[in-house]
């Protein structure tokens, strides 16, 4: 999901993001543990948004293609090779549509209604 601000009421509008065949996709992330400091940290890598995602936000997570998962997760992959894996992304394939704001509630129990498109005319009172 990504959220935008509604022009009608300034509320948070959720957008469901998916690949055309609805298969899962993975973000590129980094994880590290520092024994000396006793700190574990992680992050999701981001990059400037590409079409069509740029209409929702100016940046987006880096999405890895399935064929590079093993190399990305292998701690023996040299840094330069790991960086090159980031160019094997799925940016241009992503699609999205608006879904109901019930996605925003921690009380929702999930289900198909979390990814059901809404009628934009109804959502914006047109």
Tab-separated table of N, CA and C in Angstrom:
chain	number	residue	atom	x	y	z
A	1	UNK	N	0.835	-1.184	0.000
A	1	UNK	CA	0.000	0.000	0.000
A	1	UNK	C	0.879	1.245	0.000
A	2	UNK	N	0.304	2.294	-0.525
A	2	UNK	CA	0.860	3.640	-0.388
A	2	UNK	C	-0.339	4.533	-0.105
A	3	UNK	N	-0.106	5.640	0.570
A	3	UNK	CA	-1.186	6.531	0.935
A	3	UNK	C	-0.965	7.908	0.332
A	4	UNK	N	-2.076	8.531	-0.052
A	4	UNK	CA	-2.059	9.918	-0.500
A	4	UNK	C	-3.084	10.678	0.332
A	5	UNK	N	-3.006	11.989	0.300
A	5	UNK	CA	-3.973	12.801	1.025
A	5	UNK	C	-5.156	13.107	0.114
A	6	UNK	N	-6.361	12.869	0.616
A	6	UNK	CA	-7.575	13.112	-0.158
A	6	UNK	C	-7.756	14.603	-0.418
A	7	UNK	N	-8.055	14.973	-1.670
A	7	UNK	CA	-8.330	16.382	-1.950
A	7	UNK	C	-9.673	16.819	-1.359
A	8	UNK	N	-10.565	15.854	-1.091
A	8	UNK	CA	-11.899	16.179	-0.601
A	8	UNK	C	-11.920	16.487	0.899
A	9	UNK	N	-11.315	15.613	1.706
A	9	UNK	CA	-11.408	15.785	3.158
A	9	UNK	C	-10.066	15.719	3.886
A	10	UNK	N	-8.975	15.681	3.138
A	10	UNK	CA	-7.609	15.631	3.688
A	10	UNK	C	-7.312	14.327	4.433
A	11	UNK	N	-8.187	13.316	4.290
A	11	UNK	CA	-7.945	12.010	4.904
A	11	UNK	C	-6.879	11.233	4.147
A	12	UNK	N	-6.469	10.105	4.722
A	12	UNK	CA	-5.427	9.265	4.111
A	12	UNK	C	-6.084	8.215	3.219
A	13	UNK	N	-5.831	8.309	1.916
A	13	UNK	CA	-6.385	7.373	0.940
A	13	UNK	C	-5.377	6.269	0.636
A	14	UNK	N	-5.740	4.998	0.884
A	14	UNK	CA	-4.822	3.888	0.599
A	14	UNK	C	-4.916	3.418	-0.852
A	15	UNK	N	-3.776	3.079	-1.415
A	15	UNK	CA	-3.671	2.549	-2.771
A	15	UNK	C	-3.025	1.174	-2.685
A	16	UNK	N	-3.685	0.176	-3.231
A	16	UNK	CA	-3.160	-1.188	-3.264
A	16	UNK	C	-2.205	-1.306	-4.449
A	17	UNK	N	-0.991	-1.774	-4.199
A	17	UNK	CA	0.044	-1.879	-5.233
A	17	UNK	C	0.318	-3.347	-5.498
A	18	UNK	N	0.399	-3.714	-6.778
A	18	UNK	CA	0.524	-5.132	-7.127
A	18	UNK	C	1.191	-5.306	-8.484
A	19	UNK	N	1.636	-6.532	-8.728
A	19	UNK	CA	2.105	-6.920	-10.061
A	19	UNK	C	0.898	-7.401	-10.854
A	20	UNK	N	0.924	-7.306	-12.182
A	20	UNK	CA	-0.242	-7.674	-12.989
A	20	UNK	C	-0.799	-9.068	-12.694
A	21	UNK	N	0.050	-10.031	-12.383
A	21	UNK	CA	-0.440	-11.384	-12.096
A	21	UNK	C	-0.649	-11.612	-10.597
A	22	UNK	N	-0.531	-10.570	-9.799
A	22	UNK	CA	-0.736	-10.590	-8.342
A	22	UNK	C	0.226	-11.502	-7.591
A	23	UNK	N	1.366	-11.845	-8.211
A	23	UNK	CA	2.350	-12.644	-7.470
A	23	UNK	C	3.037	-11.738	-6.448
A	24	UNK	N	3.529	-12.317	-5.360
A	24	UNK	CA	4.212	-11.504	-4.349
A	24	UNK	C	5.503	-10.897	-4.901
A	25	UNK	N	5.958	-9.829	-4.278
A	25	UNK	CA	7.246	-9.244	-4.628
A	25	UNK	C	7.976	-8.864	-3.348
A	26	UNK	N	9.277	-8.645	-3.465
A	26	UNK	CA	10.115	-8.410	-2.287
A	26	UNK	C	10.888	-7.106	-2.395
A	27	UNK	N	11.010	-6.435	-1.265
A	27	UNK	CA	11.818	-5.224	-1.177
A	27	UNK	C	13.264	-5.587	-0.870
A	28	UNK	N	14.177	-4.768	-1.348
A	28	UNK	CA	15.591	-4.920	-0.988
A	28	UNK	C	15.797	-4.274	0.379
A	29	UNK	N	16.365	-5.032	1.282
A	29	UNK	CA	16.609	-4.521	2.624
A	29	UNK	C	18.000	-4.878	3.102
A	30	UNK	N	18.409	-4.222	4.155
A	30	UNK	CA	19.700	-4.500	4.784
A	30	UNK	C	19.462	-4.776	6.264
A	31	UNK	N	20.242	-5.703	6.809
A	31	UNK	CA	20.166	-6.061	8.215
A	31	UNK	C	21.580	-6.115	8.746
A	32	UNK	N	21.781	-5.629	9.955
A	32	UNK	CA	23.119	-5.677	10.556
A	32	UNK	C	23.006	-5.806	12.067
A	33	UNK	N	23.971	-6.480	12.645
A	33	UNK	CA	24.057	-6.572	14.102
A	33	UNK	C	25.463	-6.166	14.521
A	34	UNK	N	25.540	-5.291	15.498
A	34	UNK	CA	26.821	-4.846	16.045
A	34	UNK	C	26.938	-5.412	17.455
A	35	UNK	N	27.758	-6.462	17.613
A	35	UNK	CA	27.935	-7.090	18.923
A	35	UNK	C	28.499	-6.115	19.955
A	36	UNK	N	29.441	-5.294	19.548
A	36	UNK	CA	30.090	-4.366	20.470
A	36	UNK	C	29.083	-3.399	21.090
A	37	UNK	N	28.167	-2.902	20.261
A	37	UNK	CA	27.161	-1.954	20.744
A	37	UNK	C	25.867	-2.633	21.181
A	38	UNK	N	25.718	-3.912	20.831
A	38	UNK	CA	24.481	-4.622	21.163
A	38	UNK	C	23.281	-4.083	20.408
A	39	UNK	N	23.512	-3.686	19.176
A	39	UNK	CA	22.446	-3.083	18.365
A	39	UNK	C	22.213	-3.911	17.109
A	40	UNK	N	20.956	-4.181	16.840
A	40	UNK	CA	20.551	-4.800	15.581
A	40	UNK	C	19.706	-3.775	14.841
A	41	UNK	N	19.943	-3.618	13.567
A	41	UNK	CA	19.173	-2.651	12.788
A	41	UNK	C	18.819	-3.228	11.426
A	42	UNK	N	17.785	-2.649	10.845
A	42	UNK	CA	17.399	-3.047	9.492
A	42	UNK	C	16.789	-1.841	8.793
A	43	UNK	N	16.772	-1.914	7.479
A	43	UNK	CA	16.217	-0.829	6.683
A	43	UNK	C	15.739	-1.379	5.348
A	44	UNK	N	14.786	-0.706	4.744
A	44	UNK	CA	14.353	-1.006	3.379
A	44	UNK	C	14.982	0.054	2.483
A	45	UNK	N	15.636	-0.379	1.416
A	45	UNK	CA	16.259	0.563	0.487
A	45	UNK	C	15.185	1.254	-0.344
A	46	UNK	N	15.349	2.545	-0.553
A	46	UNK	CA	14.423	3.296	-1.397
A	46	UNK	C	15.194	3.967	-2.525
A	47	UNK	N	14.437	4.380	-3.528
A	47	UNK	CA	14.995	5.053	-4.700
A	47	UNK	C	13.937	6.026	-5.213
A	48	UNK	N	14.318	6.952	-6.085
A	48	UNK	CA	13.302	7.810	-6.690
A	48	UNK	C	12.224	6.957	-7.365
A	49	UNK	N	10.976	7.365	-7.212
A	49	UNK	CA	9.867	6.612	-7.803
A	49	UNK	C	9.949	6.635	-9.324
A	50	UNK	N	9.543	5.542	-9.918
A	50	UNK	CA	9.486	5.392	-11.372
A	50	UNK	C	8.019	5.356	-11.795
A	51	UNK	N	7.755	5.542	-13.070
A	51	UNK	CA	6.394	5.398	-13.579
A	51	UNK	C	5.940	3.968	-13.366
A	52	UNK	N	4.720	3.751	-13.013
A	52	UNK	CA	3.667	4.732	-12.741
A	52	UNK	C	3.624	5.206	-11.288
A	53	UNK	N	4.501	4.697	-10.426
A	53	UNK	CA	4.440	4.974	-8.993
A	53	UNK	C	4.678	6.440	-8.640
A	54	UNK	N	5.364	7.170	-9.500
A	54	UNK	CA	5.682	8.564	-9.211
A	54	UNK	C	4.413	9.397	-8.998
A	55	UNK	N	3.280	8.957	-9.507
A	55	UNK	CA	2.039	9.706	-9.288
A	55	UNK	C	1.523	9.553	-7.853
A	56	UNK	N	2.062	8.571	-7.101
A	56	UNK	CA	1.666	8.387	-5.703
A	56	UNK	C	2.675	8.961	-4.714
A	57	UNK	N	3.959	8.900	-5.055
A	57	UNK	CA	5.003	9.317	-4.110
A	57	UNK	C	6.288	9.607	-4.876
A	58	UNK	N	7.172	10.401	-4.263
A	58	UNK	CA	8.421	10.751	-4.948
A	58	UNK	C	9.525	9.706	-4.772
A	59	UNK	N	9.319	8.752	-3.857
A	59	UNK	CA	10.280	7.661	-3.705
A	59	UNK	C	9.508	6.366	-3.477
A	60	UNK	N	10.222	5.244	-3.605
A	60	UNK	CA	9.586	3.941	-3.412
A	60	UNK	C	10.641	2.930	-2.992
A	61	UNK	N	10.205	1.847	-2.350
A	61	UNK	CA	11.163	0.787	-2.025
A	61	UNK	C	11.754	0.184	-3.299
A	62	UNK	N	13.005	-0.247	-3.203
A	62	UNK	CA	13.631	-0.967	-4.311
A	62	UNK	C	13.063	-2.381	-4.291
A	63	UNK	N	12.514	-2.815	-5.413
A	63	UNK	CA	11.886	-4.130	-5.518
A	63	UNK	C	12.800	-5.043	-6.309
A	64	UNK	N	13.095	-6.189	-5.718
A	64	UNK	CA	13.996	-7.143	-6.368
A	64	UNK	C	13.237	-8.117	-7.250
A	65	UNK	N	13.829	-8.465	-8.371
A	65	UNK	CA	13.284	-9.514	-9.238
A	65	UNK	C	13.568	-10.869	-8.583
A	66	UNK	N	12.650	-11.825	-8.700
A	66	UNK	CA	12.838	-13.134	-8.050
A	66	UNK	C	14.150	-13.824	-8.398
A	67	UNK	N	14.650	-13.633	-9.602
A	67	UNK	CA	15.874	-14.334	-10.004
A	67	UNK	C	17.123	-13.844	-9.262
A	68	UNK	N	17.030	-12.739	-8.524
A	68	UNK	CA	18.201	-12.270	-7.774
A	68	UNK	C	18.061	-12.465	-6.262
A	69	UNK	N	16.960	-13.040	-5.802
A	69	UNK	CA	16.748	-13.219	-4.357
A	69	UNK	C	17.920	-13.938	-3.691
A	70	UNK	N	18.320	-15.083	-4.235
A	70	UNK	CA	19.370	-15.883	-3.594
A	70	UNK	C	20.675	-15.102	-3.471
A	71	UNK	N	21.071	-14.435	-4.543
A	71	UNK	CA	22.318	-13.664	-4.501
A	71	UNK	C	22.202	-12.498	-3.517
A	72	UNK	N	21.036	-11.828	-3.476
A	72	UNK	CA	20.850	-10.707	-2.565
A	72	UNK	C	20.952	-11.167	-1.106
A	73	UNK	N	20.410	-12.313	-0.801
A	73	UNK	CA	20.403	-12.807	0.577
A	73	UNK	C	21.694	-13.497	0.996
A	74	UNK	N	22.564	-13.785	0.051
A	74	UNK	CA	23.812	-14.488	0.348
A	74	UNK	C	24.842	-13.500	0.911
A	75	UNK	N	25.248	-13.664	2.171
A	75	UNK	CA	26.210	-12.722	2.753
A	75	UNK	C	27.582	-12.752	2.090
A	76	UNK	N	27.839	-13.744	1.265
A	76	UNK	CA	29.127	-13.818	0.557
A	76	UNK	C	29.128	-13.015	-0.741
A	77	UNK	N	27.978	-12.517	-1.170
A	77	UNK	CA	27.923	-11.705	-2.392
A	77	UNK	C	28.680	-10.397	-2.150
A	78	UNK	N	29.720	-10.126	-2.944
A	78	UNK	CA	30.489	-8.879	-2.764
A	78	UNK	C	29.605	-7.640	-2.930
A	79	UNK	N	29.974	-6.573	-2.243
A	79	UNK	CA	29.185	-5.345	-2.258
A	79	UNK	C	28.860	-4.822	-3.644
A	80	UNK	N	29.847	-4.819	-4.542
A	80	UNK	CA	29.615	-4.329	-5.902
A	80	UNK	C	28.606	-5.172	-6.650
A	81	UNK	N	28.690	-6.482	-6.469
A	81	UNK	CA	27.720	-7.379	-7.116
A	81	UNK	C	26.333	-7.188	-6.510
A	82	UNK	N	26.270	-7.019	-5.194
A	82	UNK	CA	24.978	-6.795	-4.543
A	82	UNK	C	24.336	-5.511	-5.063
A	83	UNK	N	25.136	-4.463	-5.205
A	83	UNK	CA	24.614	-3.193	-5.725
A	83	UNK	C	24.075	-3.373	-7.143
A	84	UNK	N	24.764	-4.164	-7.958
A	84	UNK	CA	24.314	-4.405	-9.333
A	84	UNK	C	22.973	-5.134	-9.360
A	85	UNK	N	22.685	-5.937	-8.333
A	85	UNK	CA	21.407	-6.654	-8.286
A	85	UNK	C	20.227	-5.695	-8.177
A	86	UNK	N	20.476	-4.511	-7.666
A	86	UNK	CA	19.401	-3.536	-7.488
A	86	UNK	C	18.864	-3.017	-8.810
A	87	UNK	N	19.590	-3.227	-9.889
A	87	UNK	CA	19.111	-2.772	-11.199
A	87	UNK	C	18.167	-3.786	-11.831
A	88	UNK	N	18.012	-4.942	-11.218
A	88	UNK	CA	17.102	-5.976	-11.722
A	88	UNK	C	15.765	-5.845	-11.009
A	89	UNK	N	15.118	-4.713	-11.170
A	89	UNK	CA	13.893	-4.478	-10.424
A	89	UNK	C	12.650	-4.634	-11.296
A	90	UNK	N	11.500	-4.446	-10.682
A	90	UNK	CA	10.211	-4.648	-11.352
A	90	UNK	C	9.423	-3.347	-11.463
A	91	UNK	N	10.099	-2.206	-11.367
A	91	UNK	CA	9.401	-0.924	-11.296
A	91	UNK	C	8.315	-0.730	-12.339
A	92	UNK	N	8.633	-0.877	-13.587
A	92	UNK	CA	7.675	-0.581	-14.645
A	92	UNK	C	6.475	-1.503	-14.690
A	93	UNK	N	6.538	-2.605	-13.959
A	93	UNK	CA	5.447	-3.577	-13.983
A	93	UNK	C	4.380	-3.321	-12.921
A	94	UNK	N	4.665	-2.493	-11.935
A	94	UNK	CA	3.717	-2.292	-10.843
A	94	UNK	C	2.458	-1.581	-11.316
A	95	UNK	N	1.338	-1.951	-10.699
A	95	UNK	CA	0.053	-1.308	-10.943
A	95	UNK	C	-0.557	-0.968	-9.590
A	96	UNK	N	-1.577	-0.120	-9.571
A	96	UNK	CA	-2.221	0.227	-8.302
A	96	UNK	C	-3.632	0.730	-8.552
A	97	UNK	N	-4.449	0.665	-7.502
A	97	UNK	CA	-5.782	1.254	-7.501
A	97	UNK	C	-6.160	1.567	-6.057
A	98	UNK	N	-7.142	2.467	-5.914
A	98	UNK	CA	-7.608	2.871	-4.581
A	98	UNK	C	-8.427	1.764	-3.953
A	99	UNK	N	-8.256	1.604	-2.637
A	99	UNK	CA	-9.053	0.666	-1.853
A	99	UNK	C	-9.685	1.429	-0.692
A	100	UNK	N	-10.586	0.768	-0.001
A	100	UNK	CA	-11.336	1.392	1.082
A	100	UNK	C	-10.430	1.823	2.239
A	101	UNK	N	-10.811	2.884	2.915
A	101	UNK	CA	-10.024	3.385	4.039
A	101	UNK	C	-10.011	2.449	5.244
A	102	UNK	N	-10.827	1.413	5.233
A	102	UNK	CA	-10.772	0.474	6.351
A	102	UNK	C	-9.387	-0.165	6.461
A	103	UNK	N	-8.610	-0.117	5.386
A	103	UNK	CA	-7.219	-0.581	5.423
A	103	UNK	C	-6.442	0.192	6.494
A	104	UNK	N	-6.810	1.440	6.730
A	104	UNK	CA	-6.093	2.300	7.667
A	104	UNK	C	-6.306	1.921	9.131
A	105	UNK	N	-7.314	1.120	9.421
A	105	UNK	CA	-7.667	0.803	10.800
A	105	UNK	C	-6.947	-0.440	11.315
A	106	UNK	N	-6.380	-0.334	12.497
A	106	UNK	CA	-5.748	-1.507	13.120
A	106	UNK	C	-6.792	-2.518	13.577
A	107	UNK	N	-8.064	-2.145	13.568
A	107	UNK	CA	-9.139	-3.049	13.986
A	107	UNK	C	-9.602	-3.971	12.866
A	108	UNK	N	-9.215	-3.699	11.628
A	108	UNK	CA	-9.682	-4.554	10.537
A	108	UNK	C	-9.017	-5.915	10.645
A	109	UNK	N	-9.716	-6.916	10.184
A	109	UNK	CA	-9.246	-8.295	10.297
A	109	UNK	C	-8.712	-8.838	8.975
A	110	UNK	N	-8.528	-7.967	7.994
A	110	UNK	CA	-8.020	-8.412	6.702
A	110	UNK	C	-9.129	-8.996	5.852
A	111	UNK	N	-8.747	-9.650	4.781
A	111	UNK	CA	-9.721	-10.242	3.879
A	111	UNK	C	-9.699	-9.575	2.524
A	112	UNK	N	-10.498	-10.123	1.621
A	112	UNK	CA	-10.527	-9.629	0.245
A	112	UNK	C	-10.908	-8.158	0.139
A	113	UNK	N	-11.702	-7.659	1.092
A	113	UNK	CA	-12.112	-6.257	1.016
A	113	UNK	C	-10.925	-5.299	1.167
A	114	UNK	N	-9.804	-5.803	1.658
A	114	UNK	CA	-8.611	-4.957	1.799
A	114	UNK	C	-7.933	-4.697	0.452
A	115	UNK	N	-8.290	-5.485	-0.556
A	115	UNK	CA	-7.688	-5.286	-1.882
A	115	UNK	C	-8.752	-5.127	-2.972
A	116	UNK	N	-9.989	-4.842	-2.558
A	116	UNK	CA	-11.069	-4.636	-3.521
A	116	UNK	C	-11.056	-3.184	-3.992
A	117	UNK	N	-11.011	-2.950	-5.308
A	117	UNK	CA	-11.017	-1.568	-5.800
A	117	UNK	C	-12.305	-0.851	-5.402
A	118	UNK	N	-12.211	0.439	-5.135
A	118	UNK	CA	-13.410	1.215	-4.851
A	118	UNK	C	-13.740	2.078	-6.062
A	119	UNK	N	-14.994	2.487	-6.137
A	119	UNK	CA	-15.453	3.375	-7.201
A	119	UNK	C	-14.987	4.791	-6.846
A	120	UNK	N	-14.098	5.334	-7.622
A	120	UNK	CA	-13.524	6.645	-7.320
A	120	UNK	C	-14.577	7.754	-7.321
A	121	UNK	N	-15.608	7.621	-8.129
A	121	UNK	CA	-16.662	8.641	-8.142
A	121	UNK	C	-17.374	8.671	-6.801
A	122	UNK	N	-17.621	7.493	-6.220
A	122	UNK	CA	-18.258	7.426	-4.910
A	122	UNK	C	-17.310	7.940	-3.836
A	123	UNK	N	-16.053	7.550	-3.919
A	123	UNK	CA	-15.067	7.948	-2.908
A	123	UNK	C	-14.933	9.464	-2.817
A	124	UNK	N	-15.031	10.151	-3.943
A	124	UNK	CA	-14.859	11.596	-3.956
A	124	UNK	C	-16.176	12.351	-4.151
A	125	UNK	N	-17.301	11.652	-3.987
A	125	UNK	CA	-18.604	12.291	-4.053
A	125	UNK	C	-18.946	12.895	-5.392
A	126	UNK	N	-18.524	12.239	-6.460
A	126	UNK	CA	-18.782	12.759	-7.811
A	126	UNK	C	-20.055	12.146	-8.356
